[in-house]
Amino acid sequence: MRVLVVTAVAAESDSVAAGLAVAGYARLDEEFIRRAPFAGPEFSPSPLTRYGRAGHEIHVYPAGVGPAAAAAGTAVALGRAQDPGYDLAISTGIGGGFPGVAPLGSLVVASGLIAADLGAGSPEGFLPVTELGFGRDRLAAPRGLCQDVARAIGALAGPVLTVTTATGTAERAAEHLARHPSAVAEAMEGFGVAEAADQYGLPALEIRAISNSVGPRDRSAWRIGDALAALTDAFGKLPPVLESWTSHEH
């Protein structure tokens, strides 16, 4: 088994790594895979770090914030993979939970990864890219794997929205729910990771630890530490599920 785990920032990758250590995965090596020869002195390349046990490997990569960075970073990592390549890509990190659905500190697993603001405005309201007649705005996670992961880590399964601008008002939250009434959470990278993975013929998952509520932006109510701890707990329980799934798939 080889799995690529993509986060936005290093704090999320560190939380994943802490969970993998609990699961018995040892750090193997690290590679700075993104090269920017014309970048200024402030540029800091992101390390892809490999962890393994008993012939299984999980690689963790902080690709950057937002769907574009996530897609580009995932594509670079997948393109540089050596045989046997990857079996699965996972987008993970903290995210916002819809009130009354996904409480702070809880975990969610995306049954569908939806690009919620990919489209166009109109006098009648937002038009998703699919209604415009080109592109796609959603990808599905492997159903059996999604359910198995949700059970193993104690997560809620449901659609997770990918946005390019984090929701900061009750009105915006209501708009999202009007279009996606079963959505459980929002984040900024999942669809980008899934889109890149799909180009390589790979399935994708998204796992989010809830740090804040989707709605009015209130930093005093955020629980980032609790969410990162939940992420560590999730990845401490996750590897056996992935190992079993990939062995059955192959």
Coordinates of N, CA and C in Angstrom, one line a residue:
M1 N 0.8 -1.2 0.0 CA 0.0 0.0 0.0 C 0.9 1.2 0.0
R2 N 0.5 2.2 -0.9 CA 1.1 3.5 -0.8 C 0.0 4.6 -0.9
V3 N 0.0 5.4 0.0 CA -1.1 6.4 0.1 C -0.4 7.8 0.2
L4 N -0.9 8.8 -0.6 CA -0.5 10.2 -0.5 C -1.5 10.9 0.3
V5 N -1.0 11.6 1.4 CA -1.9 12.4 2.3 C -1.5 13.9 2.0
V6 N -2.4 14.7 1.6 CA -2.1 16.1 1.3 C -2.8 17.0 2.3
T7 N -2.0 17.8 2.9 CA -2.6 18.9 3.8 C -2.3 20.2 3.2
A8 N -2.9 21.2 3.9 CA -2.6 22.6 3.4 C -1.3 23.2 4.1
V9 N -1.2 22.9 5.4 CA -0.1 23.6 6.1 C 0.7 22.6 7.0
A10 N 1.8 23.0 7.4 CA 2.7 22.0 8.2 C 2.1 21.6 9.5
A11 N 1.3 22.4 10.2 CA 0.7 22.0 11.4 C -0.2 20.8 11.2
E12 N -0.9 20.8 10.1 CA -1.8 19.6 9.8 C -1.0 18.4 9.5
S13 N 0.1 18.6 8.7 CA 1.0 17.4 8.5 C 1.6 16.9 9.7
D14 N 2.0 17.8 10.6 CA 2.6 17.3 11.9 C 1.6 16.5 12.7
S15 N 0.3 16.9 12.7 CA -0.7 16.2 13.4 C -0.9 14.8 12.8
V16 N -0.9 14.7 11.5 CA -1.0 13.4 10.8 C 0.1 12.5 11.2
A17 N 1.3 13.1 11.1 CA 2.5 12.3 11.5 C 2.5 11.8 12.9
A18 N 2.0 12.6 13.8 CA 1.8 12.1 15.2 C 0.9 10.9 15.3
G19 N -0.2 11.0 14.5 CA -1.1 9.8 14.5 C -0.5 8.6 13.9
L20 N 0.3 8.8 12.8 CA 0.9 7.6 12.2 C 1.9 7.0 13.1
A21 N 2.6 7.8 13.9 CA 3.5 7.2 14.9 C 2.8 6.3 15.9
V22 N 1.6 6.7 16.3 CA 0.8 5.9 17.2 C 0.4 4.6 16.6
A23 N 0.2 4.6 15.3 CA -0.1 3.4 14.5 C 1.1 2.5 14.2
G24 N 2.2 3.0 14.6 CA 3.4 2.2 14.4 C 4.2 2.4 13.1
Y25 N 3.9 3.6 12.5 CA 4.6 3.9 11.2 C 5.8 4.7 11.6
A26 N 6.9 4.3 11.1 CA 8.2 5.0 11.3 C 8.5 6.0 10.2
R27 N 9.2 7.0 10.5 CA 9.6 8.0 9.5 C 10.7 7.4 8.6
L28 N 10.6 7.4 7.3 CA 11.6 6.8 6.4 C 12.5 7.9 5.9
D29 N 12.0 8.9 5.2 CA 12.8 9.9 4.7 C 12.0 11.1 4.3
E30 N 12.7 12.1 3.8 CA 12.0 13.4 3.5 C 12.6 13.9 2.2
E31 N 11.8 14.5 1.3 CA 12.2 15.0 0.0 C 11.5 16.4 -0.2
F32 N 12.3 17.4 -0.5 CA 11.7 18.7 -0.9 C 11.4 18.6 -2.4
I33 N 10.2 18.3 -2.7 CA 9.9 18.0 -4.1 C 9.5 19.1 -5.0
R34 N 9.2 20.3 -4.4 CA 8.8 21.4 -5.2 C 10.0 22.3 -5.4
R35 N 10.4 22.5 -6.6 CA 11.6 23.3 -6.9 C 11.1 24.6 -7.5
A36 N 11.7 25.7 -7.1 CA 11.3 27.0 -7.6 C 12.6 27.8 -7.8
P37 N 13.3 27.6 -8.9 CA 14.7 28.2 -9.2 C 14.6 29.7 -9.2
F38 N 13.4 30.3 -9.6 CA 13.4 31.7 -9.7 C 12.7 32.4 -8.5
A39 N 12.4 31.6 -7.5 CA 11.7 32.2 -6.3 C 12.7 33.0 -5.5
G40 N 12.1 33.9 -4.8 CA 12.9 34.8 -3.9 C 13.4 34.1 -2.7
P41 N 14.2 34.8 -1.9 CA 14.8 34.2 -0.7 C 13.7 33.8 0.3
E42 N 12.5 34.3 0.2 CA 11.5 34.0 1.2 C 10.8 32.7 0.9
F43 N 11.1 32.1 -0.3 CA 10.4 30.9 -0.7 C 10.9 29.7 0.2
S44 N 10.0 28.9 0.7 CA 10.3 27.8 1.5 C 9.7 26.6 0.9
P45 N 10.4 25.7 0.3 CA 9.8 24.5 -0.4 C 9.2 23.6 0.7
S46 N 8.2 22.8 0.3 CA 7.5 21.9 1.2 C 8.0 20.5 1.1
P47 N 8.2 19.9 2.3 CA 8.8 18.5 2.3 C 7.7 17.5 2.2
L48 N 7.9 16.5 1.3 CA 7.1 15.3 1.3 C 7.8 14.3 2.2
T49 N 7.2 13.8 3.3 CA 7.8 13.0 4.2 C 7.1 11.6 4.2
R50 N 7.9 10.6 4.1 CA 7.5 9.2 4.0 C 7.5 8.5 5.3
Y51 N 6.4 7.7 5.6 CA 6.3 6.9 6.8 C 5.9 5.5 6.4
G52 N 6.4 4.5 7.1 CA 6.1 3.1 6.7 C 6.1 2.1 7.8
R53 N 5.5 1.0 7.5 CA 5.6 -0.2 8.4 C 5.1 -1.4 7.6
A54 N 5.8 -2.5 7.8 CA 5.5 -3.8 7.2 C 5.1 -3.7 5.7
G55 N 5.9 -3.0 5.0 CA 5.7 -2.9 3.5 C 4.7 -1.9 3.1
H56 N 4.1 -1.2 4.0 CA 3.1 -0.2 3.7 C 3.7 1.2 3.9
E57 N 3.3 2.2 3.0 CA 3.9 3.5 3.1 C 2.8 4.5 3.0
I58 N 2.9 5.6 3.9 CA 2.0 6.7 3.8 C 2.9 8.0 3.7
H59 N 2.7 8.7 2.6 CA 3.5 9.9 2.4 C 2.7 11.2 2.7
V60 N 3.2 12.1 3.4 CA 2.5 13.3 3.9 C 3.1 14.5 3.3
Y61 N 2.3 15.4 2.7 CA 2.8 16.5 1.9 C 1.9 17.8 2.1
P62 N 2.4 18.8 2.7 CA 1.7 20.1 2.9 C 1.8 20.9 1.6
A63 N 0.8 20.8 0.7 CA 0.9 21.4 -0.6 C 0.5 22.9 -0.7
G64 N -0.1 23.4 0.3 CA -0.5 24.8 0.3 C -2.0 25.0 0.4
V65 N -2.4 26.2 0.6 CA -3.8 26.5 0.9 C -4.6 26.8 -0.4
G66 N -5.8 26.2 -0.5 CA -6.7 26.5 -1.6 C -6.7 25.4 -2.6
P67 N -7.7 25.3 -3.4 CA -7.8 24.2 -4.4 C -6.8 24.2 -5.5
A68 N -6.3 25.4 -5.9 CA -5.3 25.4 -6.9 C -4.0 24.8 -6.4
A69 N -3.5 25.3 -5.2 CA -2.3 24.8 -4.7 C -2.4 23.3 -4.4
A70 N -3.6 22.9 -3.9 CA -3.8 21.5 -3.6 C -3.7 20.6 -4.8
A71 N -4.3 21.1 -5.9 CA -4.3 20.3 -7.1 C -2.9 20.3 -7.7
A72 N -2.2 21.4 -7.7 CA -0.9 21.5 -8.3 C 0.1 20.6 -7.5
G73 N 0.0 20.7 -6.2 CA 0.9 20.0 -5.3 C 0.7 18.5 -5.4
T74 N -0.6 18.1 -5.5 CA -0.9 16.7 -5.6 C -0.4 16.1 -6.9
A75 N -0.6 16.9 -8.0 CA -0.2 16.4 -9.3 C 1.3 16.3 -9.4
V76 N 2.1 17.2 -8.7 CA 3.5 17.1 -8.7 C 4.0 15.9 -8.0
A77 N 3.4 15.6 -6.8 CA 3.7 14.5 -6.0 C 3.4 13.2 -6.7
L78 N 2.2 13.1 -7.3 CA 1.8 11.9 -8.0 C 2.7 11.7 -9.2
G79 N 3.1 12.7 -9.9 CA 3.9 12.6 -11.1 C 5.3 12.2 -10.8
R80 N 5.8 12.5 -9.6 CA 7.2 12.1 -9.3 C 7.3 10.7 -8.6
A81 N 6.1 10.1 -8.4 CA 6.1 8.8 -7.7 C 6.8 7.8 -8.5
Q82 N 7.6 6.9 -7.9 CA 8.2 5.8 -8.5 C 7.3 4.6 -8.3
D83 N 7.6 3.6 -9.2 CA 6.8 2.3 -9.1 C 6.9 1.8 -7.6
P84 N 5.8 1.3 -7.1 CA 4.6 1.0 -7.7 C 3.5 2.1 -7.8
G85 N 3.9 3.3 -7.5 CA 2.9 4.4 -7.5 C 2.0 4.4 -6.3
Y86 N 1.0 5.2 -6.3 CA 0.1 5.3 -5.2 C -1.2 4.5 -5.5
D87 N -1.9 4.2 -4.4 CA -3.2 3.5 -4.4 C -4.3 4.5 -4.1
L88 N -4.0 5.6 -3.4 CA -5.1 6.5 -2.9 C -4.5 7.8 -2.6
A89 N -5.3 8.9 -2.8 CA -4.9 10.2 -2.3 C -5.9 10.6 -1.2
I90 N -5.4 11.3 -0.2 CA -6.3 11.7 0.9 C -6.0 13.2 1.1
S91 N -7.1 14.0 1.0 CA -7.0 15.4 1.5 C -7.4 15.5 2.9
T92 N -6.6 16.1 3.7 CA -7.0 16.2 5.2 C -6.5 17.5 5.8
G93 N -7.1 17.8 7.0 CA -6.7 19.0 7.7 C -7.9 19.4 8.5
I94 N -7.9 20.6 9.0 CA -9.0 21.2 9.7 C -10.0 21.8 8.7
G95 N -11.2 22.1 9.2 CA -12.2 22.7 8.4 C -13.4 23.2 9.2
G96 N -14.3 23.8 8.5 CA -15.5 24.3 9.2 C -16.7 23.3 9.1
G97 N -17.4 23.1 10.2 CA -18.5 22.3 10.3 C -19.8 23.1 10.2
F98 N -20.8 22.6 9.5 CA -22.1 23.2 9.5 C -22.8 23.1 10.9
P99 N -23.3 24.2 11.5 CA -23.9 24.1 12.8 C -25.0 23.1 12.9
G100 N -25.0 22.3 14.0 CA -26.0 21.4 14.2 C -25.8 20.0 13.5
V101 N -24.7 20.0 12.7 CA -24.4 18.8 12.0 C -23.0 18.2 12.4
A102 N -22.0 19.0 12.3 CA -20.6 18.6 12.7 C -20.1 19.5 13.7
P103 N -20.1 19.1 15.0 CA -19.6 20.0 16.1 C -18.1 20.2 16.1
L104 N -17.7 21.2 16.8 CA -16.3 21.5 17.0 C -15.6 20.3 17.6
G105 N -14.4 19.9 17.0 CA -13.6 18.8 17.5 C -14.0 17.5 17.0
S106 N -15.1 17.4 16.2 CA -15.5 16.2 15.6 C -14.8 15.9 14.2
L107 N -15.0 14.8 13.7 CA -14.4 14.4 12.4 C -15.4 14.1 11.4
V108 N -15.2 14.5 10.1 CA -16.0 14.1 9.0 C -15.2 13.5 7.9
V109 N -15.9 12.6 7.1 CA -15.3 12.0 6.0 C -16.2 12.3 4.8
A110 N -15.6 12.8 3.7 CA -16.4 13.3 2.6 C -16.9 12.1 1.7
S111 N -18.2 12.0 1.6 CA -18.8 11.0 0.7 C -18.7 11.6 -0.7
G112 N -18.8 12.9 -0.8 CA -18.6 13.6 -2.1 C -17.8 14.8 -1.9
L113 N -16.9 15.1 -2.8 CA -16.1 16.3 -2.7 C -16.6 17.3 -3.8
I114 N -17.1 18.5 -3.3 CA -17.8 19.4 -4.1 C -17.2 20.7 -4.2
A115 N -16.9 21.2 -5.4 CA -16.4 22.5 -5.7 C -17.6 23.5 -5.6
A116 N -17.8 24.0 -4.4 CA -19.1 24.7 -4.2 C -19.2 26.1 -4.8
D117 N -18.1 26.7 -5.1 CA -18.2 28.1 -5.7 C -17.5 28.1 -7.1
L118 N -17.5 27.0 -7.8 CA -17.0 26.9 -9.1 C -18.1 27.1 -10.1
G119 N -18.2 28.3 -10.7 CA -19.3 28.5 -11.6 C -19.4 30.0 -11.9
A120 N -20.6 30.5 -12.0 CA -20.8 31.9 -12.4 C -22.0 32.5 -11.7
G121 N -21.9 33.8 -11.5 CA -23.1 34.5 -10.9 C -24.0 34.9 -12.0
S122 N -25.3 35.1 -11.6 CA -26.3 35.5 -12.6 C -27.4 36.3 -11.8
P123 N -28.3 37.0 -12.5 CA -29.4 37.7 -11.8 C -30.3 36.7 -11.0
E124 N -30.3 35.4 -11.4 CA -31.1 34.4 -10.7 C -30.3 33.8 -9.6
G125 N -29.0 34.1 -9.4 CA -28.2 33.5 -8.4 C -27.0 32.8 -9.0
F126 N -26.4 32.0 -8.1 CA -25.2 31.2 -8.6 C -25.5 30.1 -9.5
L127 N -24.7 29.9 -10.5 CA -24.9 28.8 -11.5 C -23.6 27.9 -11.4
P128 N -23.8 26.7 -11.0 CA -22.6 25.8 -10.9 C -22.1 25.5 -12.3
V129 N -20.8 25.2 -12.4 CA -20.2 25.0 -13.7 C -20.9 23.9 -14.5
T130 N -21.5 22.9 -13.9 CA -22.2 21.9 -14.6 C -23.4 22.5 -15.3
E131 N -24.1 23.4 -14.7 CA -25.2 24.0 -15.4 C -24.8 25.0 -16.5
L132 N -23.6 25.4 -16.5 CA -23.1 26.2 -17.6 C -22.7 25.3 -18.8
G133 N -22.7 24.0 -18.6 CA -22.5 23.1 -19.7 C -21.0 22.7 -19.9
F134 N -20.1 23.0 -18.9 CA -18.8 22.5 -19.1 C -18.2 22.2 -17.7
G135 N -17.2 21.3 -17.7 CA -16.5 21.0 -16.4 C -17.4 20.2 -15.5
R136 N -16.9 20.0 -14.3 CA -17.6 19.3 -13.3 C -17.3 19.9 -11.9
D137 N -18.2 19.7 -11.0 CA -18.0 20.4 -9.7 C -18.1 19.4 -8.5
R138 N -18.0 18.1 -8.8 CA -18.0 17.1 -7.7 C -17.4 15.8 -8.2
L139 N -16.8 15.1 -7.2 CA -16.3 13.8 -7.4 C -16.7 13.0 -6.1
A140 N -16.9 11.7 -6.4 CA -17.3 10.8 -5.3 C -16.2 10.1 -4.7
A141 N -16.2 9.9 -3.4 CA -15.2 9.0 -2.7 C -15.7 7.6 -2.9
P142 N -14.7 6.6 -2.8 CA -15.1 5.2 -2.8 C -16.1 4.9 -1.7
R143 N -17.3 4.5 -2.0 CA -18.3 4.4 -1.0 C -18.0 3.4 0.2
G144 N -17.5 2.2 -0.2 CA -17.2 1.3 0.9 C -16.1 1.8 1.8
L145 N -15.0 2.4 1.2 CA -13.9 2.9 1.9 C -14.4 4.1 2.8
C146 N -15.2 4.9 2.3 CA -15.7 6.1 3.0 C -16.4 5.6 4.3
Q147 N -17.3 4.6 4.1 CA -18.0 4.1 5.3 C -17.1 3.4 6.3
D148 N -16.1 2.6 5.8 CA -15.2 1.9 6.7 C -14.3 2.9 7.5
V149 N -13.9 4.0 6.8 CA -13.1 5.0 7.5 C -13.9 5.7 8.5
A150 N -15.1 6.1 8.2 CA -16.0 6.8 9.1 C -16.2 6.0 10.4
R151 N -16.5 4.7 10.2 CA -16.7 3.8 11.4 C -15.4 3.7 12.2
A152 N -14.2 3.6 11.6 CA -13.0 3.3 12.3 C -12.6 4.5 13.1
I153 N -12.8 5.7 12.6 CA -12.3 6.9 13.3 C -13.4 7.7 14.0
G154 N -14.7 7.2 14.0 CA -15.8 7.8 14.6 C -16.2 9.1 14.0
A155 N -16.2 9.1 12.7 CA -16.5 10.3 11.9 C -17.9 10.3 11.3
L156 N -18.4 11.4 11.0 CA -19.7 11.6 10.2 C -19.3 11.6 8.8
A157 N -20.1 10.8 8.0 CA -19.9 10.8 6.5 C -20.9 11.7 5.8
G158 N -20.5 12.5 4.9 CA -21.4 13.4 4.1 C -20.6 14.2 3.2
P159 N -21.3 15.0 2.3 CA -20.6 15.8 1.3 C -19.8 16.9 2.0
V160 N -18.6 17.2 1.6 CA -17.8 18.3 2.1 C -17.6 19.3 0.9
L161 N -17.8 20.5 1.2 CA -17.7 21.6 0.2 C -16.3 22.1 0.1
T162 N -15.7 22.3 -1.1 CA -14.5 23.0 -1.3 C -14.8 24.4 -1.7
V163 N -14.2 25.4 -1.0 CA -14.5 26.8 -1.4 C -13.1 27.5 -1.5
T164 N -13.1 28.5 -2.3 CA -11.9 29.3 -2.5 C -11.9 30.5 -1.5
T165 N -13.1 30.8 -1.0 CA -13.2 31.9 0.1 C -14.0 31.3 1.3
A166 N -13.3 31.2 2.4 CA -14.0 30.6 3.6 C -15.2 31.4 3.9
T167 N -16.3 30.7 4.3 CA -17.5 31.4 4.6 C -17.3 32.2 5.9
G168 N -17.9 33.4 5.9 CA -17.8 34.3 7.0 C -19.0 35.0 7.4
T169 N -20.2 34.6 6.8 CA -21.5 35.2 7.2 C -22.5 34.1 7.2
A170 N -23.6 34.4 8.0 CA -24.7 33.4 8.1 C -25.4 33.3 6.7
E171 N -25.4 34.5 6.0 CA -26.1 34.5 4.7 C -25.4 33.5 3.7
R172 N -24.0 33.6 3.7 CA -23.3 32.7 2.8 C -23.4 31.3 3.2
A173 N -23.4 31.0 4.5 CA -23.6 29.6 4.9 C -25.0 29.1 4.5
A174 N -26.0 29.9 4.6 CA -27.4 29.5 4.2 C -27.4 29.3 2.7
E175 N -26.7 30.1 1.9 CA -26.6 29.8 0.4 C -26.0 28.5 0.1
H176 N -24.9 28.1 0.8 CA -24.3 26.8 0.6 C -25.3 25.7 0.9
L177 N -26.0 25.8 2.0 CA -26.9 24.8 2.4 C -28.1 24.7 1.5
A178 N -28.5 25.8 1.0 CA -29.6 25.8 0.1 C -29.3 25.0 -1.2
R179 N -28.0 25.1 -1.6 CA -27.6 24.3 -2.8 C -27.2 22.9 -2.5
H180 N -26.7 22.7 -1.2 CA -26.1 21.4 -0.8 C -26.7 21.1 0.6
P181 N -28.0 20.7 0.7 CA -28.6 20.6 2.0 C -28.0 19.5 2.8
S182 N -27.3 18.5 2.3 CA -26.7 17.4 3.1 C -25.3 17.7 3.4
A183 N -24.7 18.8 3.0 CA -23.3 19.1 3.3 C -23.1 19.1 4.8
V184 N -21.9 18.5 5.2 CA -21.5 18.4 6.6 C -20.4 19.4 7.0
A185 N -19.6 19.9 6.0 CA -18.5 20.7 6.3 C -18.0 21.4 5.1
E186 N -17.1 22.4 5.3 CA -16.4 23.0 4.2 C -14.9 23.1 4.5
A187 N -14.1 23.1 3.4 CA -12.7 23.3 3.6 C -12.2 23.9 2.2
M188 N -10.9 24.0 2.0 CA -10.5 24.7 0.8 C -9.6 23.9 -0.1
E189 N -9.5 22.6 0.1 CA -8.5 21.8 -0.7 C -9.1 20.5 -1.3
G190 N -10.1 19.9 -0.8 CA -10.5 18.6 -1.1 C -10.7 18.3 -2.6
F191 N -11.5 19.2 -3.2 CA -11.8 19.0 -4.6 C -10.5 19.1 -5.5
G192 N -9.6 20.0 -5.1 CA -8.4 20.1 -5.9 C -7.6 18.8 -5.8
V193 N -7.5 18.2 -4.6 CA -6.7 16.9 -4.5 C -7.4 15.8 -5.3
A194 N -8.7 15.8 -5.2 CA -9.5 14.7 -5.9 C -9.4 14.9 -7.4
E195 N -9.4 16.1 -7.9 CA -9.3 16.4 -9.3 C -8.0 15.9 -9.9
A196 N -6.9 16.2 -9.1 CA -5.6 15.8 -9.6 C -5.5 14.3 -9.5
A197 N -6.0 13.7 -8.4 CA -5.9 12.2 -8.3 C -6.6 11.5 -9.4
D198 N -7.8 12.1 -9.8 CA -8.6 11.5 -10.8 C -7.9 11.5 -12.2
Q199 N -7.0 12.5 -12.4 CA -6.3 12.6 -13.6 C -5.3 11.4 -13.7
Y200 N -4.9 10.9 -12.6 CA -4.0 9.7 -12.5 C -4.7 8.4 -12.3
G201 N -6.1 8.5 -12.4 CA -6.8 7.3 -12.2 C -6.9 6.8 -10.8
L202 N -6.7 7.7 -9.8 CA -6.7 7.3 -8.4 C -8.0 7.7 -7.7
P203 N -8.5 7.0 -6.8 CA -9.5 7.4 -5.9 C -9.0 8.4 -4.9
A204 N -9.9 9.2 -4.3 CA -9.5 10.2 -3.3 C -10.5 10.2 -2.1
L205 N -10.0 10.5 -1.0 CA -10.8 10.7 0.2 C -10.5 12.1 0.8
E206 N -11.5 12.6 1.6 CA -11.2 13.8 2.3 C -11.7 13.6 3.8
I207 N -10.8 13.9 4.7 CA -11.0 13.7 6.1 C -10.8 15.1 6.8
R208 N -11.8 15.6 7.5 CA -11.6 16.9 8.1 C -11.9 16.8 9.6
A209 N -11.1 17.5 10.4 CA -11.3 17.7 11.8 C -11.9 19.1 11.9
I210 N -13.0 19.3 12.6 CA -13.8 20.5 12.7 C -13.2 21.5 13.7
S211 N -12.7 22.6 13.2 CA -12.1 23.6 14.1 C -13.0 24.8 14.3
N212 N -14.0 25.0 13.5 CA -14.9 26.2 13.6 C -16.2 25.9 12.9
S213 N -17.2 26.7 13.2 CA -18.5 26.6 12.6 C -18.6 27.4 11.3
V214 N -19.2 26.8 10.3 CA -19.4 27.6 9.0 C -20.5 28.7 9.3
G215 N -20.1 29.9 9.1 CA -21.0 31.0 9.3 C -20.1 32.3 9.7
P216 N -20.7 33.1 10.6 CA -20.0 34.4 11.0 C -18.6 34.1 11.5
R217 N -17.6 34.8 11.1 CA -16.2 34.6 11.4 C -16.0 35.1 12.8
D218 N -15.8 34.2 13.8 CA -15.5 34.5 15.2 C -14.3 33.7 15.6
R219 N -13.2 34.3 15.5 CA -11.9 33.6 15.9 C -11.9 33.1 17.3
S220 N -12.6 33.9 18.2 CA -12.6 33.5 19.6 C -13.3 32.2 19.9
A221 N -14.1 31.7 18.9 CA -14.8 30.5 19.1 C -14.1 29.3 18.4
W222 N -13.0 29.6 17.7 CA -12.3 28.5 17.0 C -11.6 27.6 18.0
R223 N -11.6 26.3 17.6 CA -10.9 25.3 18.5 C -9.9 24.5 17.6
I224 N -8.9 25.3 17.2 CA -7.9 24.7 16.3 C -7.1 23.6 17.0
G225 N -6.7 23.8 18.2 CA -6.0 22.8 18.9 C -6.8 21.5 19.1
D226 N -8.0 21.6 19.4 CA -8.9 20.4 19.5 C -9.0 19.7 18.2
A227 N -9.1 20.5 17.1 CA -9.3 19.8 15.8 C -8.0 19.1 15.4
L228 N -6.8 19.7 15.7 CA -5.6 19.1 15.4 C -5.4 17.8 16.2
A229 N -5.8 17.8 17.4 CA -5.7 16.6 18.3 C -6.6 15.5 17.7
A230 N -7.8 15.9 17.2 CA -8.7 14.9 16.6 C -8.1 14.3 15.3
L231 N -7.4 15.2 14.6 CA -6.7 14.7 13.4 C -5.7 13.6 13.7
T232 N -4.9 13.9 14.8 CA -3.9 12.9 15.2 C -4.6 11.6 15.6
D233 N -5.7 11.7 16.4 CA -6.4 10.5 16.8 C -6.9 9.7 15.6
A234 N -7.4 10.5 14.6 CA -7.9 9.8 13.4 C -6.9 9.0 12.7
F235 N -5.7 9.6 12.5 CA -4.6 8.9 11.7 C -3.9 7.9 12.6
G236 N -4.2 7.9 13.9 CA -3.7 6.7 14.7 C -4.5 5.5 14.5
K237 N -5.8 5.7 14.0 CA -6.7 4.6 13.8 C -6.9 4.2 12.4
L238 N -6.5 5.1 11.5 CA -6.8 4.9 10.0 C -6.0 3.8 9.3
P239 N -4.7 3.7 9.5 CA -3.9 2.8 8.7 C -4.4 1.4 8.5
P240 N -4.9 0.7 9.6 CA -5.4 -0.7 9.3 C -6.5 -0.7 8.3
V241 N -7.3 0.3 8.3 CA -8.4 0.3 7.3 C -7.9 0.5 5.9
L242 N -6.9 1.4 5.7 CA -6.3 1.6 4.4 C -5.6 0.3 3.9
E243 N -4.8 -0.3 4.8 CA -4.1 -1.5 4.5 C -5.0 -2.6 4.0
S244 N -6.1 -2.8 4.7 CA -7.1 -3.8 4.4 C -7.8 -3.5 3.1
W245 N -8.1 -2.2 2.9 CA -8.8 -1.8 1.6 C -7.9 -2.0 0.4
T246 N -6.7 -1.6 0.5 CA -5.8 -1.7 -0.7 C -5.5 -3.2 -1.0
S247 N -5.4 -4.0 0.1 CA -5.1 -5.4 -0.2 C -6.3 -6.1 -0.9
H248 N -7.5 -5.7 -0.6 CA -8.7 -6.2 -1.3 C -8.8 -5.7 -2.7
E249 N -8.4 -4.4 -2.9 CA -8.5 -3.8 -4.2 C -7.5 -4.4 -5.2
H250 N -6.4 -4.9 -4.7 CA -5.3 -5.5 -5.5 C -5.3 -7.0 -5.4

